[in-house]
């Protein structure tokens, strides 16, 4: 009778391939000789080769002793891949890997006897470790090859930190995180705990300032590491922020503040202190802009974080934002989102100061008034629109047509059926002819009546509602 054979499940499935799971989960950590034994035994079992399928011939074929052969099969029995049905004569049953996934892997009782006893003692009678929990620990140890003593030290750390009977999920979460950092031996765990001891002292100092009297947790130690190692805060800055809270809000509030300072680039005590001192100014500006836009916000903190602070960080003067919000309201822009769009477009133009804003808006009004007079000359009574502005930019900026030439073209087009398109075609023909002066335009003009006089220039800065709308519409037409 063959000493290596398949279970009925494998025979029924008639699987001839080696399951990928073997290569992923078992081969990397298995001793070379054990891998050789497993694969050759699998070959014999699948092909039902009777001639070499006995214990003595198997050992001779692989050039190993019968004792080493039995040791190898005992190894695979511990892994759950085979089952030794009998010893004299030895009979080995190959099992499907799905059984291993289902948690039927076997372990020698004596292998974890000491671990079981020491693990239970850590809980000091607060709860009993179940068979399932032990199995989870065994699986973790077998898979990661962490030393048993190392896992016991991690368990003790979790129990002491939580001061209660923590569950195995929590313990293994910590253990897996440490295993990812290649902390697998008792010595490495001890070094990690020494490092944590220093963190423990620092976090307790923070707790004292915040008025927290309980013991700090593992999660809070991890937060501290994020502040110092991840974000780059010095202890001095963390303690400064904690003191500024005046025992209000606790550890989570401290974490929230540090995250905000980190996002804002305020990392040192000096930068944070200056930010705190400017906070009243930020609140005042937020209230003023809300008032100008006709808004009410319950949480100014959120508005400052999302809008006010970023605007000032771009370099905008407070008075420029104040004045722009007044203009925005008069042109029916009455939301922070809409106002933010105007701010971003002005930033693209480099209009950041009150003076620059006045000059820009005055230029918009002057340009719109010039366009409006041309429209009136054409006999068109309507508001200036984006198409008009784009056309004037082309004529004046790209084609270098003077205001006099444009006004002259308007006077020649006023009696046409479609005066604006006619005027555009006329200016286009002059551009192609290289017309640069009014005299040259007159030479190329069709025979029409004398041009109408064009006068007018904006004086002062007394704007109408329509002017405000033109200003804001001009800004709104800028592409980000």
Coordinates of C-alpha atoms in Angstrom, one line a residue:
X1 CA 0.0 0.0 0.0
X2 CA 1.3 3.5 -0.8
X3 CA 2.5 5.3 2.3
X4 CA 1.9 8.7 0.6
X5 CA -1.7 9.2 -0.7
X6 CA -4.3 11.8 -1.3
X7 CA -7.4 12.6 0.8
X8 CA -10.7 11.9 -1.0
X9 CA -11.3 15.7 -1.5
X10 CA -8.2 16.0 -3.6
X11 CA -8.9 12.8 -5.6
X12 CA -12.5 14.0 -6.3
X13 CA -11.2 17.4 -7.5
X14 CA -8.6 15.7 -9.6
X15 CA -6.2 18.6 -9.1
X16 CA -2.9 18.1 -10.8
X17 CA -1.3 21.5 -10.1
X18 CA 0.5 22.7 -7.0
X19 CA -1.7 25.3 -5.3
X20 CA -0.2 28.8 -5.5
X21 CA -0.9 29.1 -1.8
X22 CA 2.0 26.7 -1.1
X23 CA 4.5 29.0 -2.8
X24 CA 3.1 32.1 -1.1
X25 CA 2.5 30.9 2.4
X26 CA 4.7 27.9 3.1
X27 CA 7.7 27.5 0.7
X28 CA 9.5 30.8 1.7
X29 CA 9.9 29.8 5.4
X30 CA 10.2 26.0 5.0
X31 CA 13.6 24.2 5.4
X32 CA 15.0 23.2 2.0
X33 CA 14.9 19.5 2.8
X34 CA 11.3 19.7 4.0
X35 CA 10.3 21.4 0.7
X36 CA 12.0 18.6 -1.2
X37 CA 10.2 15.9 0.8
X38 CA 6.8 17.6 0.4
X39 CA 7.1 18.0 -3.4
X40 CA 8.3 14.5 -4.0
X41 CA 5.6 13.0 -1.9
X42 CA 3.1 15.1 -3.7
X43 CA 4.4 13.8 -7.0
X44 CA 4.1 10.1 -5.8
X45 CA 0.7 10.6 -4.4
X46 CA -0.7 12.3 -7.5
X47 CA 0.7 9.9 -10.0
X48 CA -0.1 6.8 -7.9
X49 CA 3.4 5.5 -8.5
X50 CA 3.6 2.3 -6.4
X51 CA 7.2 1.3 -7.2
X52 CA 8.8 4.0 -5.2
X53 CA 5.9 4.8 -2.9
X54 CA 7.2 3.3 0.3
X55 CA 9.1 4.8 3.2
X56 CA 12.5 3.1 2.6
X57 CA 12.6 3.8 -1.1
X58 CA 11.4 7.4 -0.6
X59 CA 14.3 8.1 1.8
X60 CA 16.8 6.4 -0.5
X61 CA 15.6 8.3 -3.5
X62 CA 16.1 11.7 -1.8
X63 CA 19.3 10.6 -0.2
X64 CA 18.2 11.3 3.3
X65 CA 17.9 9.2 6.4
X66 CA 14.5 7.7 7.4
X67 CA 14.6 9.8 10.6
X68 CA 15.1 13.0 8.6
X69 CA 12.2 11.9 6.3
X70 CA 9.9 11.4 9.3
X71 CA 11.0 14.8 10.8
X72 CA 10.2 16.5 7.5
X73 CA 6.7 15.0 7.5
X74 CA 6.2 16.0 11.1
X75 CA 7.1 19.5 10.1
X76 CA 4.4 19.5 7.4
X77 CA 1.9 18.0 9.8
X78 CA 2.5 21.0 12.1
X79 CA 1.8 23.3 9.2
X80 CA -1.4 21.4 8.5
X81 CA -0.5 20.2 5.0
X82 CA -0.3 16.5 5.8
X83 CA -1.6 14.1 8.4
X84 CA 0.4 11.2 9.7
X85 CA -2.2 8.4 9.9
X86 CA 0.1 5.8 11.5
X87 CA 3.7 5.4 12.5
X88 CA 4.3 1.6 12.1
X89 CA 4.1 1.4 9.2
X90 CA 4.1 5.2 8.5
X91 CA 1.2 6.4 6.5
X92 CA 1.0 10.1 5.3
X93 CA -2.2 11.7 4.0
X94 CA -1.8 14.9 1.9
X95 CA -4.5 17.4 2.7
X96 CA -6.0 20.2 0.5
X97 CA -4.6 23.6 1.3
X98 CA -8.2 24.9 1.9
X99 CA -8.1 23.1 5.2
X100 CA -5.2 25.2 6.3
X101 CA -7.0 28.4 5.4
X102 CA -9.9 27.1 7.5
X103 CA -7.7 27.0 10.5
X104 CA -7.0 23.3 10.9
X105 CA -3.2 23.7 11.2
X106 CA -1.9 21.6 14.0
X107 CA 0.8 22.5 16.6
X108 CA 2.6 20.4 19.1
X109 CA 1.2 21.0 22.5
X110 CA 4.6 21.2 24.1
X111 CA 5.8 23.9 21.7
X112 CA 3.5 26.5 23.2
X113 CA 3.0 25.1 26.7
X114 CA 5.3 27.7 28.4
X115 CA 3.8 30.5 26.2
X116 CA 0.3 29.5 27.2
X117 CA 1.0 29.6 30.9
X118 CA 2.9 33.0 30.8
X119 CA 0.3 34.6 28.5
X120 CA -2.5 33.7 30.9
X121 CA -0.6 35.1 33.9
X122 CA -0.4 38.5 32.2
X123 CA -4.1 39.0 32.6
X124 CA -3.9 38.5 36.4
X125 CA -7.2 36.7 36.6
X126 CA -9.2 39.4 34.7
X127 CA -10.2 37.0 31.9
X128 CA -9.4 33.6 30.5
X129 CA -7.6 33.2 27.1
X130 CA -9.8 31.0 24.8
X131 CA -8.6 28.2 22.5
X132 CA -9.5 30.4 19.5
X133 CA -7.3 33.3 20.9
X134 CA -4.4 30.9 21.5
X135 CA -4.8 29.8 17.9
X136 CA -4.5 33.3 16.7
X137 CA -1.3 33.9 18.6
X138 CA 0.1 30.6 17.2
X139 CA -0.8 31.6 13.7
X140 CA 0.9 35.0 14.1
X141 CA 4.1 33.5 15.6
X142 CA 4.3 30.9 12.9
X143 CA 3.8 33.3 10.1
X144 CA 6.0 36.2 11.3
X145 CA 8.6 34.0 13.2
X146 CA 8.5 36.4 16.1
X147 CA 10.0 35.0 19.2
X148 CA 7.4 33.9 21.8
X149 CA 9.1 36.0 24.5
X150 CA 8.8 39.0 22.2
X151 CA 5.1 38.5 21.8
X152 CA 4.6 38.1 25.6
X153 CA 6.4 41.4 26.1
X154 CA 4.1 43.1 23.6
X155 CA 1.1 41.5 25.4
X156 CA 2.3 42.8 28.7
X157 CA 2.8 46.3 27.3
X158 CA -0.8 46.3 25.9
X159 CA -2.3 45.1 29.2
X160 CA -0.3 47.6 31.3
X161 CA -1.0 50.5 28.9
X162 CA -4.8 49.9 28.8
X163 CA -5.0 48.9 32.5
X164 CA -7.7 46.4 31.5
X165 CA -8.2 43.0 30.0
X166 CA -7.5 44.0 26.4
X167 CA -8.7 41.7 23.5
X168 CA -6.5 39.7 21.3
X169 CA -7.4 41.7 18.2
X170 CA -5.9 44.8 19.9
X171 CA -2.7 42.9 21.0
X172 CA -2.2 41.4 17.5
X173 CA -2.7 44.8 15.8
X174 CA 0.1 46.2 17.9
X175 CA 2.3 43.1 17.3
X176 CA 1.7 43.2 13.5
X177 CA 2.6 46.8 13.3
X178 CA 5.9 46.1 15.2
X179 CA 6.5 43.0 13.0
X180 CA 6.2 45.2 9.9
X181 CA 9.1 47.2 11.3
X182 CA 11.1 44.0 11.7
X183 CA 10.8 44.0 15.5
X184 CA 10.7 40.2 16.0
X185 CA 13.1 39.4 18.9
X186 CA 12.8 40.0 22.6
X187 CA 15.8 42.3 22.4
X188 CA 14.3 44.4 19.7
X189 CA 11.0 44.6 21.6
X190 CA 13.0 45.7 24.7
X191 CA 14.7 48.5 22.7
X192 CA 11.3 49.6 21.3
X193 CA 9.8 49.7 24.9
X194 CA 12.8 51.8 26.1
X195 CA 12.0 54.3 23.3
X196 CA 8.3 54.2 24.3
X197 CA 9.3 54.8 27.9
X198 CA 10.8 58.2 26.8
X199 CA 7.6 59.0 24.9
X200 CA 5.6 58.0 28.0
X201 CA 7.4 60.6 30.1
X202 CA 6.8 63.3 27.4
X203 CA 3.1 62.5 27.0
X204 CA 2.6 62.5 30.7
X205 CA 4.1 66.0 30.9
X206 CA 1.6 67.1 28.3
X207 CA -1.2 65.4 30.3
X208 CA -0.2 67.3 33.4
X209 CA -0.5 70.7 31.5
X210 CA -3.9 69.6 30.0
X211 CA -5.1 68.6 33.5
X212 CA -5.6 64.9 32.4
X213 CA -5.2 62.6 35.3
X214 CA -5.5 59.2 33.7
X215 CA -2.7 57.1 32.2
X216 CA -1.8 57.7 28.6
X217 CA -2.6 55.1 25.9
X218 CA -0.7 53.5 23.1
X219 CA -2.7 55.5 20.6
X220 CA -1.7 58.7 22.3
X221 CA 1.9 57.7 22.3
X222 CA 1.5 57.1 18.5
X223 CA 0.0 60.5 18.1
X224 CA 3.0 62.1 19.9
X225 CA 5.3 60.2 17.5
X226 CA 3.3 61.6 14.5
X227 CA 3.7 65.2 15.9
X228 CA 7.4 64.9 16.5
X229 CA 8.6 62.4 13.8
X230 CA 5.9 62.8 11.2
X231 CA 5.2 66.5 11.3
X232 CA 8.4 67.8 12.8
X233 CA 7.2 69.7 15.9
X234 CA 9.7 70.2 18.7
X235 CA 8.6 69.4 22.3
X236 CA 8.8 73.1 23.1
X237 CA 6.2 74.0 20.5
X238 CA 3.9 71.1 21.6
X239 CA 4.0 72.2 25.2
X240 CA 3.4 75.9 24.2
X241 CA 0.2 75.0 22.4
X242 CA -0.9 72.8 25.3
X243 CA -0.4 75.7 27.7
X244 CA -2.3 78.0 25.4
X245 CA -5.4 75.7 25.6
X246 CA -5.8 76.5 29.4
X247 CA -6.9 72.9 30.1
X248 CA -9.8 73.2 27.6
X249 CA -10.5 70.5 25.0
X250 CA -8.1 67.8 26.1
X251 CA -5.7 65.7 24.0
X252 CA -7.9 65.5 20.9
X253 CA -8.2 69.3 20.8
X254 CA -4.4 69.6 21.1
X255 CA -4.0 67.2 18.2
X256 CA -6.5 69.2 16.1
X257 CA -4.6 72.5 16.8
X258 CA -1.2 70.9 15.9
X259 CA -2.6 69.6 12.7
X260 CA -3.9 73.1 11.8
X261 CA -0.6 74.7 12.6
X262 CA 1.2 72.1 10.5
X263 CA -1.1 72.7 7.5
X264 CA -0.5 76.5 7.9
X265 CA 3.2 76.0 8.1
X266 CA 3.4 77.3 11.7
X267 CA 5.9 75.0 13.4
X268 CA 8.0 77.0 15.8
X269 CA 6.9 78.7 19.1
X270 CA 7.5 82.1 17.5
X271 CA 5.4 81.3 14.4
X272 CA 2.6 79.8 16.5
X273 CA 2.7 82.8 18.9
X274 CA 2.5 85.3 16.1
X275 CA -0.4 83.4 14.6
X276 CA -2.3 83.4 17.9
X277 CA -1.7 87.2 18.3
X278 CA -3.1 87.7 14.8
X279 CA -6.1 85.6 15.4
X280 CA -8.2 88.5 16.7
X281 CA -7.4 90.4 13.6
X282 CA -8.5 87.4 11.5
X283 CA -11.8 87.2 13.4
X284 CA -12.4 90.9 12.8
X285 CA -11.7 90.7 9.1
X286 CA -13.9 87.6 8.8
X287 CA -16.8 89.4 10.5
X288 CA -16.3 92.5 8.3
X289 CA -16.4 90.5 5.1
X290 CA -19.4 88.5 6.2
X291 CA -21.2 91.8 7.0
X292 CA -20.2 93.3 3.6
X293 CA -21.5 90.2 1.8
X294 CA -24.7 90.1 3.9
X295 CA -23.7 86.7 5.4
X296 CA -23.9 85.1 8.9
X297 CA -21.6 82.2 9.9
X298 CA -21.8 80.4 13.1
X299 CA -18.3 79.0 12.9
X300 CA -15.8 81.7 12.1
X301 CA -13.0 79.3 12.8
X302 CA -13.9 77.3 9.7
X303 CA -14.2 80.4 7.6
X304 CA -10.8 81.7 8.7
X305 CA -9.2 78.3 8.0
X306 CA -10.8 77.9 4.6
X307 CA -10.8 81.4 3.3
X308 CA -9.4 84.3 5.4
X309 CA -6.0 82.8 6.3
X310 CA -5.3 81.5 2.7
X311 CA -6.2 84.9 1.2
X312 CA -3.8 86.7 3.5
X313 CA -1.1 84.1 2.8
X314 CA -1.5 84.9 -0.9
X315 CA -0.4 88.5 0.1
X316 CA -3.8 90.3 -0.1
X317 CA -4.1 93.5 2.0
X318 CA -7.0 93.4 4.5
X319 CA -8.4 96.7 3.1
X320 CA -8.3 95.3 -0.4
X321 CA -10.4 92.3 0.7
X322 CA -12.7 94.7 2.5
X323 CA -13.2 96.9 -0.5
X324 CA -13.6 94.0 -2.9
X325 CA -16.3 92.5 -0.7
X326 CA -18.3 95.7 -0.9
X327 CA -18.0 95.8 -4.7
X328 CA -19.0 92.1 -4.8
X329 CA -22.2 92.7 -2.7
X330 CA -23.3 95.5 -5.0
X331 CA -22.8 93.2 -8.0
X332 CA -24.9 90.4 -6.4
X333 CA -21.9 88.2 -5.4
X334 CA -23.1 87.2 -1.9
X335 CA -21.4 83.9 -1.0
X336 CA -17.9 83.1 0.3
X337 CA -17.5 80.6 -2.5
X338 CA -18.3 83.2 -5.2
X339 CA -16.2 85.8 -3.5
X340 CA -13.3 83.4 -3.3
X341 CA -13.5 83.0 -7.0
X342 CA -13.0 86.7 -7.5
X343 CA -10.1 86.7 -5.0
X344 CA -8.3 83.9 -6.9
X345 CA -8.7 85.6 -10.2
X346 CA -7.3 88.9 -8.9
X347 CA -4.5 87.0 -7.4
X348 CA -3.7 85.6 -10.9
X349 CA -3.5 89.2 -12.1
X350 CA -1.3 90.3 -9.2
X351 CA -3.9 92.7 -7.8
X352 CA -3.3 92.3 -4.1
X353 CA -3.3 95.8 -2.6
X354 CA -6.0 98.4 -2.2
X355 CA -4.2 100.8 -4.6
X356 CA -3.9 98.1 -7.2
X357 CA -7.6 97.2 -6.8
X358 CA -8.6 100.8 -7.3
X359 CA -6.5 101.1 -10.4
X360 CA -7.8 97.9 -11.8
X361 CA -11.4 98.7 -11.2
X362 CA -11.0 102.2 -12.4
X363 CA -9.5 100.8 -15.6
X364 CA -12.5 98.4 -16.0
X365 CA -15.0 101.2 -15.6
X366 CA -13.1 103.5 -17.9
X367 CA -12.9 100.7 -20.5
X368 CA -16.6 99.8 -20.2
X369 CA -17.6 103.4 -20.5
X370 CA -15.5 103.7 -23.7
X371 CA -17.2 100.5 -25.0
X372 CA -20.6 101.8 -24.0
X373 CA -20.1 105.1 -25.9
X374 CA -19.1 103.1 -29.0
X375 CA -22.2 101.0 -28.6
X376 CA -24.3 104.1 -28.3
X377 CA -22.7 105.5 -31.5
X378 CA -23.8 102.3 -33.2
X379 CA -27.3 102.9 -31.9
X380 CA -27.2 99.9 -29.5
X381 CA -28.7 100.6 -26.1
X382 CA -27.6 97.7 -23.8
X383 CA -25.1 96.8 -21.2
X384 CA -21.5 95.9 -22.0
X385 CA -21.0 92.2 -22.1
X386 CA -18.1 89.8 -22.2
X387 CA -18.1 89.6 -26.0
X388 CA -17.8 93.3 -26.2
X389 CA -14.8 93.3 -23.8
X390 CA -13.1 90.5 -25.7
X391 CA -13.6 92.3 -29.0
X392 CA -12.1 95.5 -27.6
X393 CA -9.1 93.6 -26.2
X394 CA -8.5 92.2 -29.7
X395 CA -8.8 95.6 -31.5
X396 CA -6.8 97.6 -29.0
X397 CA -4.3 95.1 -27.6
X398 CA -3.7 92.7 -30.5
X399 CA -4.4 94.9 -33.5
X400 CA -3.1 98.1 -31.9
X401 CA -6.1 100.2 -32.9
X402 CA -6.4 103.5 -31.1
X403 CA -9.6 104.7 -29.5
X404 CA -9.9 107.4 -32.2
X405 CA -9.8 104.7 -35.0
X406 CA -12.4 102.5 -33.1
X407 CA -14.7 105.6 -32.6
X408 CA -14.3 106.5 -36.3
X409 CA -15.2 103.0 -37.4
X410 CA -18.3 103.1 -35.1
X411 CA -19.4 106.3 -36.8
X412 CA -19.1 104.7 -40.2
X413 CA -21.1 101.7 -39.1
X414 CA -24.0 103.3 -37.3
X415 CA -26.4 103.3 -40.2
X416 CA -25.8 99.7 -41.2
X417 CA -28.3 96.8 -40.7
X418 CA -26.0 95.0 -38.3
X419 CA -23.7 97.7 -37.1
X420 CA -21.5 95.8 -34.7
X421 CA -20.5 93.0 -37.1
X422 CA -20.0 95.6 -39.9
X423 CA -17.7 97.6 -37.6
X424 CA -15.7 94.4 -36.7
X425 CA -15.3 93.6 -40.4
X426 CA -14.2 97.2 -41.1
X427 CA -11.6 97.2 -38.4
X428 CA -10.4 93.8 -39.6
X429 CA -9.9 95.2 -43.1
X430 CA -7.9 98.1 -41.7
X431 CA -5.8 95.7 -39.7
X432 CA -5.0 93.7 -42.8
X433 CA -4.1 96.9 -44.6
X434 CA -1.7 97.9 -41.8
X435 CA -3.7 101.0 -40.7
X436 CA -2.2 102.5 -37.6
X437 CA -3.4 106.1 -37.6
X438 CA -6.8 108.0 -37.9
X439 CA -5.5 109.6 -41.2
X440 CA -4.7 106.2 -42.7
X441 CA -8.2 104.9 -41.6
X442 CA -9.9 107.8 -43.3
X443 CA -8.0 107.0 -46.6
X444 CA -9.3 103.4 -46.4
X445 CA -12.8 104.3 -45.4
X446 CA -15.8 103.7 -47.6
X447 CA -17.6 106.8 -48.9
X448 CA -19.9 107.7 -46.0
X449 CA -21.0 110.7 -44.0
X450 CA -18.5 112.5 -41.8
X451 CA -17.9 110.8 -38.4
X452 CA -19.8 111.8 -35.4
X453 CA -17.9 113.5 -32.6
X454 CA -16.8 111.2 -29.7
X455 CA -16.1 112.8 -26.4
X456 CA -16.0 111.8 -22.7
X457 CA -13.6 110.5 -20.1
X458 CA -14.3 109.2 -16.6
X459 CA -13.4 111.7 -13.9
X460 CA -13.3 110.8 -10.3
X461 CA -14.3 107.5 -8.8
X462 CA -18.1 107.8 -8.2
X463 CA -19.4 104.5 -9.5
X464 CA -23.0 103.4 -10.2
X465 CA -24.4 100.0 -9.5
X466 CA -23.9 99.2 -13.2
X467 CA -20.3 100.2 -12.8
X468 CA -19.9 97.8 -9.9
X469 CA -21.5 95.0 -11.9
X470 CA -19.1 95.7 -14.8
X471 CA -16.1 95.6 -12.4
X472 CA -17.1 92.3 -10.9
X473 CA -18.2 90.8 -14.2
X474 CA -14.8 91.7 -15.7
X475 CA -13.0 89.9 -12.9
X476 CA -15.4 87.0 -13.1
X477 CA -14.5 86.5 -16.8
X478 CA -10.9 85.8 -16.0
X479 CA -10.0 82.2 -16.5
X480 CA -8.1 80.5 -13.6

